[in-house]
Tab-separated table of C-alpha atoms and ligand atoms in Angstrom:
chain	number	residue	atom	x	y	z
A	79	MET	CA	159.129	131.684	84.594
A	80	LYS	CA	157.785	134.843	86.214
A	81	ILE	CA	154.040	135.401	86.347
A	82	SER	CA	152.295	138.526	87.644
A	83	ILE	CA	148.618	138.629	88.511
A	84	ILE	CA	147.019	142.072	88.553
A	85	GLY	CA	143.942	141.943	90.766
A	86	ALA	CA	144.247	139.688	93.817
A	87	GLY	CA	140.515	139.370	94.408
A	88	GLN	CA	138.537	136.147	94.417
A	89	VAL	CA	139.567	134.981	90.943
A	90	GLY	CA	143.123	136.380	91.027
A	91	SER	CA	144.010	134.777	94.350
A	92	THR	CA	142.505	131.420	93.323
A	93	ILE	CA	144.617	131.551	90.145
A	94	ALA	CA	147.698	132.248	92.300
A	95	TYR	CA	146.962	129.248	94.533
A	96	THR	CA	146.280	126.945	91.580
A	97	LEU	CA	149.454	128.038	89.761
A	98	LEU	CA	151.501	127.309	92.846
A	99	THR	CA	150.157	123.762	93.150
A	100	ARG	CA	151.019	123.062	89.485
A	101	LYS	CA	154.694	123.973	89.993
A	102	LEU	CA	154.815	126.027	86.814
A	103	LEU	CA	156.847	129.034	87.910
A	104	ASP	CA	159.857	130.437	89.762
A	105	GLU	CA	158.412	133.816	90.639
A	106	LEU	CA	154.872	134.999	91.377
A	107	VAL	CA	153.799	138.624	91.838
A	108	LEU	CA	150.384	139.824	92.981
A	109	ILE	CA	149.350	143.449	92.470
A	110	ASP	CA	146.174	145.058	93.792
A	111	ILE	CA	145.073	148.507	94.871
A	112	ALA	CA	143.765	146.856	98.041
A	113	GLU	CA	147.203	146.748	99.657
A	114	GLU	CA	146.351	144.885	102.861
A	115	ARG	CA	144.401	142.246	101.000
A	116	VAL	CA	147.276	141.586	98.609
A	117	ARG	CA	149.788	141.395	101.459
A	118	GLY	CA	147.519	138.915	103.204
A	119	GLU	CA	147.262	136.724	100.097
A	120	VAL	CA	151.052	136.763	99.664
A	121	LEU	CA	151.660	135.765	103.296
A	122	ASP	CA	149.077	132.990	103.108
A	123	LEU	CA	150.631	131.547	99.941
A	124	ARG	CA	154.201	131.846	101.285
A	125	GLN	CA	153.294	130.118	104.538
A	126	GLY	CA	151.898	127.118	102.694
A	127	GLN	CA	154.367	126.532	99.925
A	128	SER	CA	156.912	124.369	101.725
A	129	GLY	CA	154.017	121.948	102.316
A	130	ILE	CA	154.124	121.138	98.599
A	131	GLY	CA	157.896	121.417	98.331
A	132	THR	CA	158.160	124.600	96.270
A	133	THR	CA	160.407	127.623	96.761
A	134	VAL	CA	158.692	130.107	94.449
A	135	LYS	CA	159.567	133.737	95.146
A	136	ILE	CA	156.182	135.255	96.022
A	137	THR	CA	155.796	139.018	96.414
A	138	GLY	CA	152.968	141.486	96.145
A	139	SER	CA	151.797	145.025	96.809
A	140	ASN	CA	150.347	147.952	94.872
A	141	ASP	CA	153.782	148.685	93.365
A	142	TYR	CA	154.022	147.854	89.656
A	143	SER	CA	157.837	147.839	89.680
A	144	LEU	CA	157.525	144.282	91.040
A	145	THR	CA	156.159	143.164	87.650
A	146	GLU	CA	159.474	143.936	85.898
A	147	GLY	CA	160.570	141.051	83.658
A	148	SER	CA	157.278	139.096	83.834
A	149	ASP	CA	156.829	136.439	81.177
A	150	ILE	CA	153.056	136.397	81.638
A	151	ILE	CA	150.789	139.095	83.089
A	152	ILE	CA	147.317	137.888	84.019
A	153	ILE	CA	144.796	140.695	84.542
A	154	THR	CA	141.767	140.021	86.729
A	155	ALA	CA	141.432	143.487	88.260
A	156	GLY	CA	138.089	145.130	87.908
A	157	ILE	CA	134.859	145.839	89.595
A	158	GLY	CA	131.703	143.803	89.514
A	159	ARG	CA	128.332	144.949	88.277
A	160	LYS	CA	126.408	147.025	90.859
A	161	PRO	CA	122.583	147.001	90.957
A	162	GLY	CA	121.348	149.356	88.231
A	163	ASP	CA	124.614	149.211	86.247
A	164	SER	CA	124.291	148.254	82.584
A	165	ARG	CA	126.891	146.137	80.806
A	166	LEU	CA	128.139	149.340	79.221
A	167	ASP	CA	128.536	151.053	82.637
A	168	LEU	CA	130.650	148.093	83.723
A	169	ALA	CA	132.667	148.189	80.507
A	170	ARG	CA	133.369	151.905	81.036
A	171	LYS	CA	134.553	151.456	84.619
A	172	ASN	CA	136.693	148.433	83.844
A	173	SER	CA	138.147	149.981	80.712
A	174	ASN	CA	139.542	152.863	82.784
A	175	ILE	CA	141.056	150.351	85.196
A	176	MET	CA	142.464	148.302	82.291
A	177	LYS	CA	144.084	151.333	80.618
A	178	GLY	CA	145.745	152.359	83.904
A	179	ILE	CA	147.124	148.844	84.389
A	180	ILE	CA	148.485	148.432	80.871
A	181	GLU	CA	150.266	151.764	81.163
A	182	ARG	CA	151.890	150.718	84.446
A	183	VAL	CA	152.888	147.055	84.048
A	184	LYS	CA	156.573	146.494	83.312
A	185	VAL	CA	156.749	144.238	80.310
A	186	ASN	CA	159.354	143.215	77.767
A	187	GLU	CA	159.084	142.228	74.106
A	188	ASN	CA	158.332	138.590	74.993
A	189	SER	CA	155.716	139.176	77.701
A	190	ILE	CA	152.214	137.820	77.216
A	191	LEU	CA	149.148	139.759	78.419
A	192	PHE	CA	146.312	137.459	79.414
A	193	ILE	CA	143.011	139.193	80.225
A	194	VAL	CA	140.301	137.761	82.478
A	195	THR	CA	138.421	140.945	83.493
A	196	ASN	CA	134.905	141.226	82.022
A	197	PRO	CA	133.560	142.039	79.519
A	198	VAL	CA	136.574	140.003	78.477
A	199	ASP	CA	136.444	140.373	74.674
A	200	VAL	CA	136.151	144.158	74.893
A	201	MET	CA	138.824	144.394	77.611
A	202	THR	CA	141.194	142.269	75.513
A	203	TYR	CA	140.703	144.483	72.468
A	204	LEU	CA	141.422	147.522	74.630
A	205	ALA	CA	144.537	145.922	76.143
A	206	LEU	CA	145.788	145.121	72.644
A	207	GLU	CA	145.153	148.671	71.475
A	208	VAL	CA	146.680	150.412	74.508
A	209	SER	CA	149.727	148.112	74.766
A	210	GLY	CA	150.612	148.229	71.071
A	211	PHE	CA	151.832	144.630	71.516
A	212	ASP	CA	152.036	142.069	68.789
A	213	LYS	CA	148.498	140.649	68.392
A	214	ASN	CA	149.517	137.082	69.283
A	215	ARG	CA	150.779	138.143	72.683
A	216	VAL	CA	147.544	139.720	73.960
A	217	PHE	CA	144.545	137.505	74.474
A	218	GLY	CA	141.663	136.937	76.860
A	219	LEU	CA	140.100	133.900	78.472
A	220	GLY	CA	137.305	134.148	75.872
A	221	THR	CA	134.978	131.167	75.905
A	222	THR	CA	137.550	128.788	77.416
A	223	LEU	CA	135.698	128.674	80.721
A	224	ASP	CA	132.383	128.083	78.915
A	225	THR	CA	134.055	125.296	76.937
A	226	VAL	CA	135.471	123.684	80.070
A	227	ARG	CA	131.945	123.846	81.528
A	228	LEU	CA	130.638	122.269	78.314
A	229	TRP	CA	133.184	119.417	78.462
A	230	SER	CA	132.408	118.798	82.137
A	231	LEU	CA	128.650	118.615	81.488
A	232	LEU	CA	129.077	116.517	78.313
A	233	SER	CA	131.191	114.075	80.324
A	234	GLU	CA	128.397	113.790	82.894
A	235	GLU	CA	125.634	113.503	80.261
A	236	PHE	CA	127.347	110.956	77.992
A	237	GLY	CA	129.532	109.167	80.562
A	238	ILE	CA	132.752	109.876	78.647
A	239	ASN	CA	135.841	112.066	78.985
A	240	ALA	CA	134.715	114.931	76.767
A	241	SER	CA	137.838	117.117	76.989
A	242	SER	CA	139.345	115.429	73.928
A	243	LEU	CA	136.204	116.108	71.835
A	244	GLU	CA	136.146	118.745	69.096
A	245	ALA	CA	133.234	120.505	70.767
A	246	PHE	CA	133.689	124.136	71.760
A	247	VAL	CA	131.770	127.175	72.884
A	248	ILE	CA	132.865	130.114	70.730
A	249	GLY	CA	132.016	133.794	70.197
A	250	GLU	CA	131.437	136.454	72.822
A	251	HIS	CA	131.916	135.428	76.472
A	252	GLY	CA	128.344	136.558	77.059
A	253	ASP	CA	124.779	136.076	75.859
A	254	SER	CA	125.635	135.593	72.163
A	255	MET	CA	128.123	132.722	72.658
A	256	LEU	CA	127.339	129.579	70.672
A	257	PRO	CA	128.203	125.895	70.765
A	258	VAL	CA	130.029	124.142	67.914
A	259	PHE	CA	128.818	120.557	67.685
A	260	SER	CA	129.252	120.046	63.925
A	261	HIS	CA	132.510	118.099	64.383
A	262	LEU	CA	130.837	115.448	66.565
A	263	GLY	CA	129.573	112.087	65.352
A	264	PRO	CA	125.906	110.961	65.176
A	265	GLU	CA	126.168	109.157	68.540
A	266	PHE	CA	125.811	112.579	70.180
A	267	GLU	CA	122.093	113.305	69.771
A	268	ARG	CA	121.451	116.958	69.002
A	269	GLU	CA	118.655	117.353	71.550
A	270	ARG	CA	120.870	116.144	74.396
A	271	LEU	CA	123.730	118.388	73.210
A	272	LEU	CA	121.501	121.451	73.139
A	273	LYS	CA	120.162	120.653	76.598
A	274	VAL	CA	123.743	120.493	77.888
A	275	PHE	CA	124.526	123.853	76.262
A	276	GLU	CA	121.492	125.444	77.974
A	277	ASN	CA	123.065	124.417	81.300
A	278	VAL	CA	126.443	125.851	80.237
A	279	LYS	CA	124.763	129.211	79.585
A	280	VAL	CA	123.421	129.416	83.145
A	281	GLY	CA	126.546	127.839	84.677
A	282	ALA	CA	127.980	131.066	86.094
A	283	THR	CA	124.592	132.389	87.269
A	284	ASP	CA	123.944	129.218	89.256
A	285	VAL	CA	127.331	129.393	90.986
A	286	ILE	CA	127.004	133.122	91.737
A	287	ARG	CA	123.515	132.567	93.200
A	288	LEU	CA	124.767	129.751	95.413
A	289	LYS	CA	128.233	130.956	96.549
A	290	GLY	CA	128.479	134.615	95.506
A	291	ALA	CA	131.180	134.349	92.813
A	292	THR	CA	132.810	131.902	90.429
A	293	THR	CA	136.373	131.118	91.464
A	294	PHE	CA	137.552	127.525	91.009
A	295	ALA	CA	136.326	126.932	87.449
A	296	PRO	CA	137.745	130.255	86.110
A	297	ALA	CA	141.062	129.642	87.894
A	298	LEU	CA	141.349	126.102	86.529
A	299	ALA	CA	140.572	127.346	83.001
A	300	VAL	CA	143.177	130.126	83.287
A	301	VAL	CA	145.809	127.705	84.565
A	302	GLU	CA	145.151	125.303	81.658
A	303	VAL	CA	145.985	128.159	79.285
A	304	VAL	CA	149.070	129.134	81.321
A	305	GLU	CA	150.286	125.528	81.310
A	306	SER	CA	150.013	125.421	77.536
A	307	ILE	CA	152.085	128.621	77.299
A	308	VAL	CA	154.757	127.587	79.801
A	309	ASN	CA	155.190	124.092	78.376
A	310	ASP	CA	154.768	125.317	74.769
A	311	ARG	CA	152.093	122.638	74.397
A	312	GLY	CA	150.073	124.187	71.566
A	313	ASP	CA	146.725	123.207	73.148
A	314	VAL	CA	143.679	124.296	71.164
A	315	LEU	CA	141.365	126.358	73.373
A	316	PRO	CA	138.848	129.090	72.450
A	317	ILE	CA	140.677	132.025	74.019
A	318	SER	CA	139.777	135.537	72.871
A	319	ALA	CA	142.408	136.386	70.257
A	320	TYR	CA	142.426	139.117	67.639
A	321	HIS	CA	140.894	138.067	64.294
A	322	GLU	CA	142.120	140.013	61.275
A	323	ASP	CA	139.018	139.081	59.257
A	324	HIS	CA	136.631	140.470	61.851
A	325	GLY	CA	138.665	143.208	63.586
A	326	VAL	CA	137.777	142.038	67.111
A	327	CYS	CA	139.061	139.797	69.883
A	328	ILE	CA	136.649	136.879	70.202
A	329	GLY	CA	136.547	133.313	71.513
A	330	PHE	CA	137.674	130.937	68.754
A	331	PRO	CA	139.816	127.758	68.842
A	332	SER	CA	143.439	128.898	68.923
A	333	ASN	CA	146.823	127.249	69.373
A	334	ILE	CA	148.416	128.375	72.604
A	335	THR	CA	152.218	128.314	72.685
A	336	ARG	CA	155.159	129.982	74.405
A	337	SER	CA	155.105	132.732	71.780
A	338	GLY	CA	151.391	133.446	72.148
A	339	ALA	CA	148.020	132.470	70.680
A	340	TYR	CA	147.235	131.697	67.035
A	341	PRO	CA	143.626	131.270	65.817
A	342	THR	CA	143.211	127.963	63.951
A	343	GLU	CA	141.378	127.258	60.699
A	344	PHE	CA	138.442	125.689	62.502
A	345	GLU	CA	135.513	124.920	60.232
A	346	LEU	CA	131.993	126.035	61.101
A	347	ASN	CA	128.790	124.965	59.399
A	348	GLU	CA	126.475	127.606	57.978
A	349	GLU	CA	124.298	127.969	61.072
A	350	GLU	CA	127.332	128.226	63.359
A	351	ARG	CA	128.992	130.761	61.081
A	352	GLU	CA	125.887	132.939	61.019
A	353	LYS	CA	125.656	132.952	64.819
A	354	PHE	CA	129.395	133.591	65.122
A	355	LEU	CA	129.130	136.645	62.852
A	356	LYS	CA	126.259	137.970	65.000
A	357	SER	CA	128.475	137.584	68.022
A	358	VAL	CA	131.280	139.489	66.221
A	359	ASP	CA	128.811	142.329	65.562
A	360	ILE	CA	127.762	142.448	69.208
A	361	ILE	CA	131.374	142.815	70.386
A	362	LYS	CA	132.037	145.431	67.689
A	363	GLY	CA	128.947	147.358	68.847
A	364	GLU	CA	130.162	147.304	72.459
A	365	ILE	CA	133.605	148.584	71.453
A	366	ARG	CA	132.012	151.317	69.331
A	367	LYS	CA	129.765	152.479	72.200
A	368	LEU	CA	132.745	152.539	74.527
A	369	GLN	CA	134.787	154.596	72.060
A	370	GLU	CA	131.904	157.039	71.585
A	371	GLY	CA	132.146	157.771	75.338
B	104	NAD	P1	136.950	140.734	92.914
B	104	NAD	O1	136.161	141.974	93.176
B	104	NAD	O2	137.015	139.690	93.966
B	104	NAD	O3	138.469	141.148	92.567
B	104	NAD	C1	138.812	142.219	91.774
B	104	NAD	C2	140.075	142.823	92.363
B	104	NAD	O4	140.516	143.875	91.506
B	104	NAD	C3	139.871	143.432	93.765
B	104	NAD	O5	140.772	142.828	94.684
B	104	NAD	C4	140.164	144.917	93.550
B	104	NAD	O6	140.793	145.527	94.676
B	104	NAD	C5	141.090	144.855	92.335
B	104	NAD	N1	141.187	146.130	91.624
B	104	NAD	C6	140.189	147.000	91.305
B	104	NAD	N2	140.698	148.059	90.659
B	104	NAD	C7	142.037	147.855	90.547
B	104	NAD	C8	143.097	148.581	89.973
B	104	NAD	N3	142.904	149.769	89.391
B	104	NAD	N4	144.338	148.061	90.051
B	104	NAD	C9	144.578	146.886	90.650
B	104	NAD	N5	143.594	146.134	91.218
B	104	NAD	C10	142.359	146.626	91.173
B	104	NAD	O7	136.398	140.151	91.544
B	104	NAD	P2	136.644	138.663	90.970
B	104	NAD	O8	135.488	137.823	91.361
B	104	NAD	O9	138.024	138.258	91.332
B	104	NAD	O10	136.531	138.928	89.403
B	104	NAD	C11	137.535	139.672	88.740
B	104	NAD	C12	137.166	139.901	87.275
B	104	NAD	O11	137.217	138.663	86.603
B	104	NAD	C13	135.764	140.467	87.052
B	104	NAD	O12	135.790	141.398	85.992
B	104	NAD	C14	134.970	139.242	86.660
B	104	NAD	O13	133.817	139.571	85.893
B	104	NAD	C15	136.027	138.536	85.831
B	104	NAD	N6	135.785	137.113	85.565
B	104	NAD	C16	135.947	136.709	84.287
B	104	NAD	C17	135.740	135.386	83.934
B	104	NAD	C18	135.912	134.979	82.501
B	104	NAD	O14	135.574	133.842	82.129
B	104	NAD	N7	136.447	135.820	81.661
B	104	NAD	C19	135.362	134.471	84.924
B	104	NAD	C20	135.232	134.907	86.228
B	104	NAD	C21	135.440	136.252	86.559
């Protein structure tokens, strides 16, 4: 199993470290335009790996030829929002970066492209369009991280292990995301559920305010998805996959296997469906604005 991570910044390097500890791969490649940084990350990882008994081949630079033959390419490269930048400014800058990367990565017909860069739903759509790949083999993290946050907070609130519950955050990884609680039993009081969701919505903001960036939770969410691919586990997670019915990539429960991601037939009640369709429209609007230049 060969995995390449494009963008060895805070999230990319934490994904690399987490992957290594899970013993999921034989070869790991890190690519970044910041050449010294990426060489430093590679050295740091190499120096530690015998401590956990692995002999993964770890390389990295700004040279895309290293990505040749990758089974999975995880893209976290991008730039953050600068003061005064709108979401659209950010989308424009990151879409240029994304296009350049997709044109340069060395992939084969079985490679999977897994997008983390924000705005993730728009970036995933772009990656799908530019790569011309089969739609099941290009997907983004979507609302998986928001769902992991939801499960963690539900576990704390209700004193249970919530990760086996059919409760998800779906839609845009952004302001219009919504919780799906309609599959839960009456023991989960609606008021408490909604209070938990309010905390999910500010989850990233709190972490960024306190430590500058989110790293561990995104990396753990990404590695859950990777584990499901590598072990062909078919986990159901709300990654951002392409939906024929809606014409966008959006967070929705999907089966994740070695051959890619497949949206499930997950039922929504009327209120959830209405909010989901609003979220679809918001992503469509962002893509349209981006295409209009
Ligand atoms: P970061 O600034 O620490 O890292 C980004 C890296 O990308 C840097 O090392 C930079 O040198 C590199 N880069 C920039 N342009 C490049 C290019 N053309 N080619 C190769 N590398 C390039 O940022 P981060 O905190 O690691 O976040 C990375 C991205 O992940 C951001 O877009 C962030 O919003 C996103 N993110 C998404 C989620 C999610 O749930 N989808 C969660 C957390 C972060």
